[in-house]
Short mmCIF file of C-alpha atoms in Angstrom, two decimals:
data_model
loop_
_atom_site.label_atom_id
_atom_site.label_comp_id
_atom_site.label_asym_id
_atom_site.label_seq_id
_atom_site.Cartn_x
_atom_site.Cartn_y
_atom_site.Cartn_z
CA MET A 1 0.00 0.00 0.00
CA LEU A 2 1.41 3.39 -1.04
CA LEU A 3 1.98 6.32 1.31
CA VAL A 4 1.11 9.78 -0.02
CA ASP A 5 1.21 13.09 1.81
CA CYS A 6 -2.04 15.00 2.29
CA SER A 7 -2.04 17.95 -0.11
CA ASN A 8 -3.09 20.29 2.70
CA CYS A 9 -1.67 19.22 6.10
CA HIS A 10 0.98 16.80 4.75
CA THR A 11 -0.10 13.93 7.02
CA PRO A 12 0.99 10.61 5.46
CA LEU A 13 -2.02 8.71 4.11
CA GLN A 14 -2.29 5.08 3.07
CA LEU A 15 -3.55 4.99 -0.50
CA PRO A 16 -5.54 1.83 -1.35
CA PRO A 17 -4.38 0.08 -4.53
CA GLY A 18 -5.88 1.69 -7.63
CA ALA A 19 -7.54 4.58 -5.77
CA PRO A 20 -7.48 7.89 -7.72
CA SER A 21 -7.86 10.05 -4.58
CA ILE A 22 -7.95 9.94 -0.79
CA ARG A 23 -9.60 12.11 1.85
CA CYS A 24 -7.59 13.14 4.92
CA ALA A 25 -9.30 12.20 8.19
CA LEU A 26 -7.78 15.19 9.96
CA CYS A 27 -8.19 18.24 7.72
CA HIS A 28 -10.70 16.63 5.26
CA ALA A 29 -8.73 17.77 2.20
CA VAL A 30 -8.94 15.50 -0.85
CA THR A 31 -5.60 14.56 -2.41
CA LEU A 32 -5.84 13.56 -6.08
CA VAL A 33 -3.54 10.95 -7.61
CA ALA A 34 -3.84 10.75 -11.39
CA ASP A 35 -2.75 7.11 -11.65
CA PRO A 36 -1.47 5.41 -8.48
CA ARG A 37 0.21 2.70 -10.58
CA SER A 38 2.42 5.32 -12.22
CA LEU A 39 3.80 6.60 -8.91
CA PRO A 40 7.47 5.80 -8.22
CA PRO A 41 7.97 2.97 -5.72
CA SER A 42 9.11 5.36 -2.98
CA SER A 43 7.88 8.94 -2.62
CA SER A 44 9.78 11.68 -0.76
CA HIS A 45 8.01 10.71 2.44
CA SER A 46 7.87 6.96 2.17
CA SER A 47 11.56 6.78 1.30
CA SER A 48 12.35 7.88 4.85
CA PHE A 49 10.74 4.75 6.23
CA HIS A 50 11.88 1.17 6.30
CA HIS A 51 10.15 -2.16 6.81
CA HIS A 52 10.78 -4.15 9.97
CA HIS A 53 8.91 -7.40 10.61
CA GLY A 54 6.11 -6.25 8.30
CA HIS A 55 5.69 -2.82 9.95
CA ARG A 56 6.62 0.58 8.52
CA TYR A 57 8.68 2.50 11.05
CA PRO A 58 10.93 5.56 10.76
CA PRO A 59 14.64 4.73 11.00
CA PRO A 60 16.19 5.29 14.45
CA PRO A 61 18.52 8.31 14.56
CA PRO A 62 22.02 7.47 15.84
CA HIS A 63 22.11 10.50 18.17
CA ALA A 64 20.79 14.03 18.64
CA PRO A 65 21.92 16.61 16.07
CA PRO A 66 25.00 18.57 17.19
CA GLY A 67 25.13 22.23 18.07
CA PRO A 68 22.80 24.55 20.01
CA PRO A 69 19.03 24.17 19.64
CA PRO A 70 17.41 26.24 16.87
CA PRO A 71 15.20 29.24 17.75
CA ALA A 72 11.99 28.46 19.59
CA HIS A 73 8.65 28.30 17.82
CA GLY A 74 6.27 27.86 20.74
CA GLY A 75 3.20 26.14 19.27
CA LYS A 76 0.95 23.75 21.20
CA ARG A 77 -0.79 20.68 19.83
CA ALA A 78 -2.65 17.80 21.49
CA LEU A 79 -4.15 14.45 20.57
CA ILE A 80 -6.82 13.15 22.95
CA CYS A 81 -8.32 9.65 22.62
CA GLY A 82 -11.14 8.45 24.86
CA ILE A 83 -12.61 5.06 24.02
CA SER A 84 -15.66 3.55 25.76
CA TYR A 85 -16.05 0.46 23.48
CA ARG A 86 -19.77 1.15 23.67
CA ASN A 87 -22.21 -1.77 23.35
CA THR A 88 -19.46 -4.38 23.54
CA ARG A 89 -18.26 -6.73 26.26
CA ASP A 90 -15.25 -4.42 26.65
CA GLU A 91 -17.32 -1.35 27.58
CA LEU A 92 -15.83 1.28 29.91
CA LYS A 93 -17.75 4.08 31.57
CA GLY A 94 -15.33 6.94 32.15
CA CYS A 95 -13.07 7.23 29.12
CA VAL A 96 -15.06 9.78 27.10
CA ASN A 97 -15.42 11.85 30.29
CA ASP A 98 -11.63 11.69 30.64
CA ALA A 99 -11.21 13.06 27.13
CA LYS A 100 -13.56 15.97 27.80
CA CYS A 101 -11.85 16.81 31.10
CA MET A 102 -8.39 16.70 29.54
CA LYS A 103 -9.42 18.99 26.71
CA PHE A 104 -10.89 21.47 29.21
CA LEU A 105 -7.68 21.38 31.26
CA LEU A 106 -5.41 21.96 28.27
CA ILE A 107 -7.47 24.89 26.98
CA ASN A 108 -8.14 26.66 30.26
CA ARG A 109 -5.06 25.90 32.34
CA PHE A 110 -2.31 25.49 29.75
CA LYS A 111 -3.66 27.74 26.96
CA PHE A 112 -3.75 25.16 24.19
CA PRO A 113 -5.74 26.56 21.23
CA GLU A 114 -8.91 24.54 20.74
CA SER A 115 -8.16 24.41 17.02
CA SER A 116 -4.89 22.60 17.83
CA ILE A 117 -6.54 19.79 19.79
CA LEU A 118 -7.66 16.67 17.95
CA VAL A 119 -10.20 14.59 19.89
CA LEU A 120 -11.04 11.01 18.92
CA THR A 121 -14.06 9.50 20.72
CA GLU A 122 -17.10 7.45 19.76
CA ASP A 123 -19.20 10.59 20.41
CA GLU A 124 -17.76 12.30 17.33
CA ARG A 125 -20.24 12.50 14.47
CA ASP A 126 -17.53 12.42 11.84
CA PRO A 127 -16.52 8.74 11.37
CA LEU A 128 -12.98 9.90 10.58
CA ARG A 129 -12.72 11.35 14.12
CA ARG A 130 -13.58 8.11 15.86
CA PRO A 131 -10.80 6.17 17.61
CA THR A 132 -10.34 3.35 15.13
CA LYS A 133 -6.90 1.88 14.58
CA GLN A 134 -6.45 3.63 11.23
CA ASN A 135 -7.63 7.00 12.56
CA MET A 136 -5.34 6.75 15.61
CA ARG A 137 -2.36 5.94 13.39
CA MET A 138 -3.07 8.96 11.21
CA ALA A 139 -3.52 11.13 14.29
CA PHE A 140 -0.10 10.06 15.61
CA HIS A 141 1.47 11.36 12.40
CA TRP A 142 -0.54 14.58 12.65
CA LEU A 143 0.68 15.17 16.22
CA VAL A 144 4.36 15.28 15.30
CA GLN A 145 4.11 16.42 11.67
CA GLY A 146 6.07 19.64 11.13
CA CYS A 147 6.80 20.23 14.82
CA ARG A 148 9.49 22.81 15.53
CA PRO A 149 11.73 23.82 18.46
CA GLY A 150 9.68 25.30 21.29
CA ASP A 151 6.57 23.27 20.45
CA SER A 152 4.71 21.48 23.25
CA LEU A 153 2.83 18.32 22.28
CA VAL A 154 0.43 16.23 24.40
CA PHE A 155 -0.94 12.74 23.80
CA HIS A 156 -3.69 11.58 26.16
CA PHE A 157 -5.23 8.13 25.93
CA SER A 158 -8.00 6.67 28.08
CA GLY A 159 -9.14 3.17 27.22
CA HIS A 160 -8.05 -0.45 27.29
CA GLY A 161 -4.40 -1.47 27.25
CA SER A 162 -2.95 -4.94 27.04
CA GLN A 163 0.22 -6.96 26.45
CA GLN A 164 1.42 -9.42 23.85
CA ARG A 165 4.51 -11.56 23.46
CA ASP A 166 7.56 -9.56 22.37
CA ARG A 167 8.87 -11.00 19.09
CA ASP A 168 11.90 -8.79 18.43
CA GLY A 169 13.73 -9.02 21.76
CA ASP A 170 13.50 -5.34 22.77
CA GLU A 171 11.48 -5.80 25.99
CA VAL A 172 13.09 -6.47 29.36
CA ASP A 173 10.05 -8.44 30.58
CA GLY A 174 9.43 -10.26 27.28
CA PHE A 175 6.12 -8.50 26.55
CA ASP A 176 5.14 -5.60 24.31
CA GLU A 177 2.58 -3.20 25.75
CA THR A 178 -0.37 -2.21 23.57
CA LEU A 179 -3.21 0.30 23.24
CA CYS A 180 -6.63 -0.94 22.12
CA PRO A 181 -8.46 1.14 19.47
CA SER A 182 -12.23 0.94 19.29
CA ASP A 183 -11.98 -1.76 16.59
CA PHE A 184 -9.13 -3.76 18.13
CA ARG A 185 -11.19 -6.98 18.13
CA THR A 186 -11.13 -7.00 14.33
CA GLN A 187 -8.20 -4.73 13.39
CA GLY A 188 -5.76 -5.52 16.19
CA MET A 189 -3.98 -3.47 18.82
CA ILE A 190 -1.36 -0.73 18.44
CA VAL A 191 1.96 -1.99 19.78
CA ASP A 192 4.43 0.10 21.78
CA ASP A 193 7.10 -0.41 19.09
CA GLU A 194 4.92 1.43 16.58
CA ILE A 195 4.00 4.19 19.05
CA ASN A 196 7.68 4.79 19.82
CA ALA A 197 8.62 4.79 16.14
CA THR A 198 5.85 7.23 15.20
CA ILE A 199 5.78 9.88 17.95
CA VAL A 200 9.02 9.42 19.94
CA ARG A 201 11.92 8.71 17.58
CA PRO A 202 11.19 11.50 15.03
CA LEU A 203 10.93 14.22 17.72
CA PRO A 204 13.52 16.95 16.96
CA ARG A 205 15.57 18.98 19.38
CA GLY A 206 13.63 21.67 21.25
CA VAL A 207 10.27 19.87 21.04
CA LYS A 208 8.63 18.45 24.17
CA LEU A 209 6.02 15.67 24.21
CA HIS A 210 4.00 14.69 27.27
CA ALA A 211 1.98 11.49 27.21
CA ILE A 212 -0.78 10.78 29.76
CA ILE A 213 -1.81 7.15 29.33
CA ASP A 214 -4.77 5.91 31.40
CA SER A 215 -4.92 2.20 30.58
CA CYS A 216 -3.91 -1.20 31.91
CA HIS A 217 -0.32 -2.41 31.46
CA SER A 218 0.72 1.10 30.44
CA GLY A 219 3.96 1.61 32.40
CA THR A 220 6.26 1.52 29.37
CA VAL A 221 3.73 1.81 26.54
CA LEU A 222 5.84 4.50 24.80
CA ASP A 223 8.90 2.22 25.03
CA LEU A 224 10.96 5.02 26.58
CA PRO A 225 14.46 4.11 27.76
CA PHE A 226 14.10 5.05 31.45
CA LEU A 227 11.49 4.35 34.14
CA CYS A 228 11.36 6.24 37.46
CA ARG A 229 10.98 3.52 40.10
CA MET A 230 9.61 5.35 43.16
CA ASP A 231 8.75 3.83 46.54
CA ARG A 232 6.06 5.00 48.95
CA ARG A 233 8.49 7.30 50.75
CA GLY A 234 9.11 9.19 47.53
CA GLN A 235 12.63 7.85 47.05
CA TYR A 236 13.40 6.79 43.49
CA ILE A 237 15.91 5.38 41.07
CA TRP A 238 15.85 5.39 37.29
CA GLU A 239 15.59 1.90 35.80
CA ASP A 240 17.33 1.39 32.48
CA HIS A 241 14.90 -0.17 29.98
CA ARG A 242 17.08 0.24 26.90
CA PRO A 243 16.91 -2.96 24.82
CA ARG A 244 19.89 -5.29 25.06
CA SER A 245 19.77 -5.49 21.27
CA GLY A 246 20.86 -1.85 21.05
CA VAL A 247 17.70 -0.77 19.19
CA TRP A 248 17.30 3.01 19.57
CA LYS A 249 14.20 3.98 21.59
CA GLY A 250 15.06 7.62 22.20
CA THR A 251 14.28 10.75 20.19
CA SER A 252 16.03 12.84 17.54
CA GLY A 253 16.95 15.35 20.23
CA GLY A 254 13.48 16.14 21.62
CA GLU A 255 12.17 15.45 25.12
CA VAL A 256 9.46 12.89 25.96
CA ILE A 257 7.96 12.36 29.42
CA SER A 258 5.09 9.97 30.03
CA PHE A 259 2.71 9.57 32.97
CA SER A 260 0.97 6.20 32.86
CA GLY A 261 -1.84 4.74 34.94
CA CYS A 262 0.04 1.76 36.30
CA ASP A 263 3.02 -0.54 35.95
CA ASP A 264 3.30 -2.97 33.02
CA ASN A 265 1.97 -5.83 35.15
CA GLN A 266 -0.90 -3.87 36.72
CA THR A 267 -4.42 -2.83 35.75
CA SER A 268 -6.04 0.62 35.87
CA ALA A 269 -9.41 1.43 37.41
CA ASP A 270 -12.44 2.95 35.68
CA THR A 271 -14.44 4.23 38.65
CA SER A 272 -16.80 6.78 40.20
CA ALA A 273 -15.12 6.47 43.60
CA LEU A 274 -12.82 9.44 43.01
CA SER A 275 -15.08 12.17 41.62
CA GLN A 276 -18.19 10.94 43.48
CA VAL A 277 -20.18 12.32 40.54
CA THR A 278 -19.39 10.38 37.38
CA SER A 279 -17.12 7.64 36.10
CA THR A 280 -13.54 8.59 35.26
CA GLY A 281 -10.23 6.87 34.81
CA ALA A 282 -8.46 6.88 38.17
CA MET A 283 -5.20 8.03 36.63
CA THR A 284 -6.70 10.89 34.56
CA TYR A 285 -8.61 12.13 37.60
CA SER A 286 -5.55 12.04 39.86
CA PHE A 287 -3.46 13.83 37.19
CA ILE A 288 -5.94 16.69 36.85
CA GLN A 289 -6.50 16.90 40.62
CA ALA A 290 -2.75 17.18 41.29
CA ILE A 291 -2.61 20.19 38.97
CA GLU A 292 -5.77 21.82 40.34
CA ARG A 293 -4.61 21.41 43.96
CA GLY A 294 -1.23 22.99 43.34
CA HIS A 295 0.90 19.83 43.48
CA ALA A 296 2.35 20.29 40.00
CA ALA A 297 5.51 22.24 40.83
CA THR A 298 7.79 19.38 39.78
CA TYR A 299 7.44 15.97 38.17
CA GLY A 300 8.21 14.34 41.50
CA SER A 301 5.49 16.24 43.33
CA MET A 302 3.05 15.39 40.52
CA LEU A 303 3.80 11.68 40.71
CA THR A 304 3.61 11.49 44.52
CA ALA A 305 0.32 13.45 44.58
CA MET A 306 -1.23 11.19 41.94
CA ARG A 307 -0.20 8.06 43.81
CA SER A 308 -1.50 9.46 47.09
CA THR A 309 -4.91 10.21 45.57
CA ILE A 310 -5.28 6.68 44.23
CA ARG A 311 -3.83 5.04 47.34
CA ASN A 312 -6.19 6.93 49.64
CA THR A 313 -9.14 5.77 47.59
CA GLY A 314 -7.89 2.23 47.36
CA ASP A 315 -10.84 0.62 49.11
CA GLU A 316 -13.34 2.23 46.74
CA LEU A 317 -11.24 1.32 43.69
CA GLU A 318 -11.12 -2.29 44.81
CA GLY A 319 -14.93 -2.26 44.90
CA GLY A 320 -15.35 -3.24 48.57
CA LEU A 321 -15.15 -6.57 50.34
CA VAL A 322 -17.73 -8.43 48.23
CA THR A 323 -16.06 -7.54 44.92
CA SER A 324 -12.68 -8.38 46.42
CA LEU A 325 -13.85 -11.82 47.50
CA ILE A 326 -15.40 -12.52 44.09
CA THR A 327 -12.16 -11.45 42.41
CA MET A 328 -10.19 -13.72 44.73
CA LEU A 329 -12.41 -16.71 43.92
CA LEU A 330 -12.30 -16.11 40.16
CA THR A 331 -8.55 -15.57 39.95
CA GLY A 332 -7.42 -18.05 42.59
CA GLY A 333 -5.54 -15.23 44.31
CA ASN A 334 -5.74 -13.80 47.79
CA LEU A 335 -6.48 -10.37 49.17
CA SER A 336 -2.99 -9.76 50.51
CA THR A 337 -1.23 -10.17 47.15
CA ARG A 338 -3.59 -8.37 44.76
CA LEU A 339 -1.93 -5.66 42.73
CA ARG A 340 -2.69 -2.03 43.40
CA GLN A 341 -2.56 0.66 40.76
CA GLU A 342 0.56 2.82 40.94
CA PRO A 343 1.02 5.60 38.34
CA GLN A 344 4.42 5.50 36.64
CA LEU A 345 6.78 8.04 35.07
CA THR A 346 9.01 7.23 32.10
CA ALA A 347 11.27 9.46 30.01
CA ASN A 348 13.78 9.44 27.18
CA GLU A 349 16.43 10.91 29.51
CA ARG A 350 17.01 10.70 33.28
CA PHE A 351 16.53 13.85 35.36
CA ASP A 352 16.00 14.97 38.96
CA VAL A 353 12.24 14.66 39.39
CA TYR A 354 12.18 16.96 42.42
CA THR A 355 13.94 19.91 40.78
CA LYS A 356 12.66 19.77 37.19
CA PRO A 357 9.61 22.06 36.90
CA PHE A 358 6.47 20.49 35.46
CA SER A 359 4.88 22.25 32.49
CA LEU A 360 2.84 21.40 29.40
#
């Protein structure tokens, strides 16, 4: 399948064989192709990609470009995905609420222009703005397309996450982490390798990306090289998650920091116990609350505040004694060893979490 750039926003689009035109899901522009069969085998954009195990990923840069960073640009752009999997056995209650809350926060607290925020939920009337696998992939490209030094990017996801066996040897625990689009039962999940290749590795110097991932098994879902392992006293060390194979998982000089709902071997709660009003993802709620209550001075204070919020509501998140006993019977586990949700922080570079100011 050929890749062509949108004639308006330059997002790479997958052109079906023989199609004379294609409509961009993001800006709705129609790109005409006179005869797809006459196109050269690699266009200016597709030539910068290579195939790896059947996937199309950008090549890993060997290191950041030398010299001082270019002048700042200062734009803001965000991709927000909230997936409820409505009318399926996978249904969640709070994910679309999470998306609405995150959009409100970015606009009103961090001054993101509404026109620079792309929201994918099942509530969207336009089918091209729904969180299908293809639409999410296109939105990833839109998020980083044309970014310049000084730009601040945000990716927020609220929905199901999972794991699958790692087949290329780049995972310390032997499992790839995944995000589940609305059509994952038929189209498959989006694997962390692809997420890293699409929105992490191409990021140029001077650009910052924050990811807020509210899903199960999401600790290292961006495949970032370093994980901040923090205990309940707030003491931490940076764990090195760089693949033994030497595969590059960093950026092209940019900065990526990710808050995730839980560790790779944990699950995240979808609950009304925190807001007392409506269902939300526990991680999204604790992230927004930490900012609103003034705990967002540094990344360390953010992480400890988020964990405290979830820990203090632990009984409600567990669903009470009856739910706990049912869970124990179904899983063959016991109450003393059940996992609790602990938000995680990962990054492309190590830093002092208690001195680095938090900002979006």
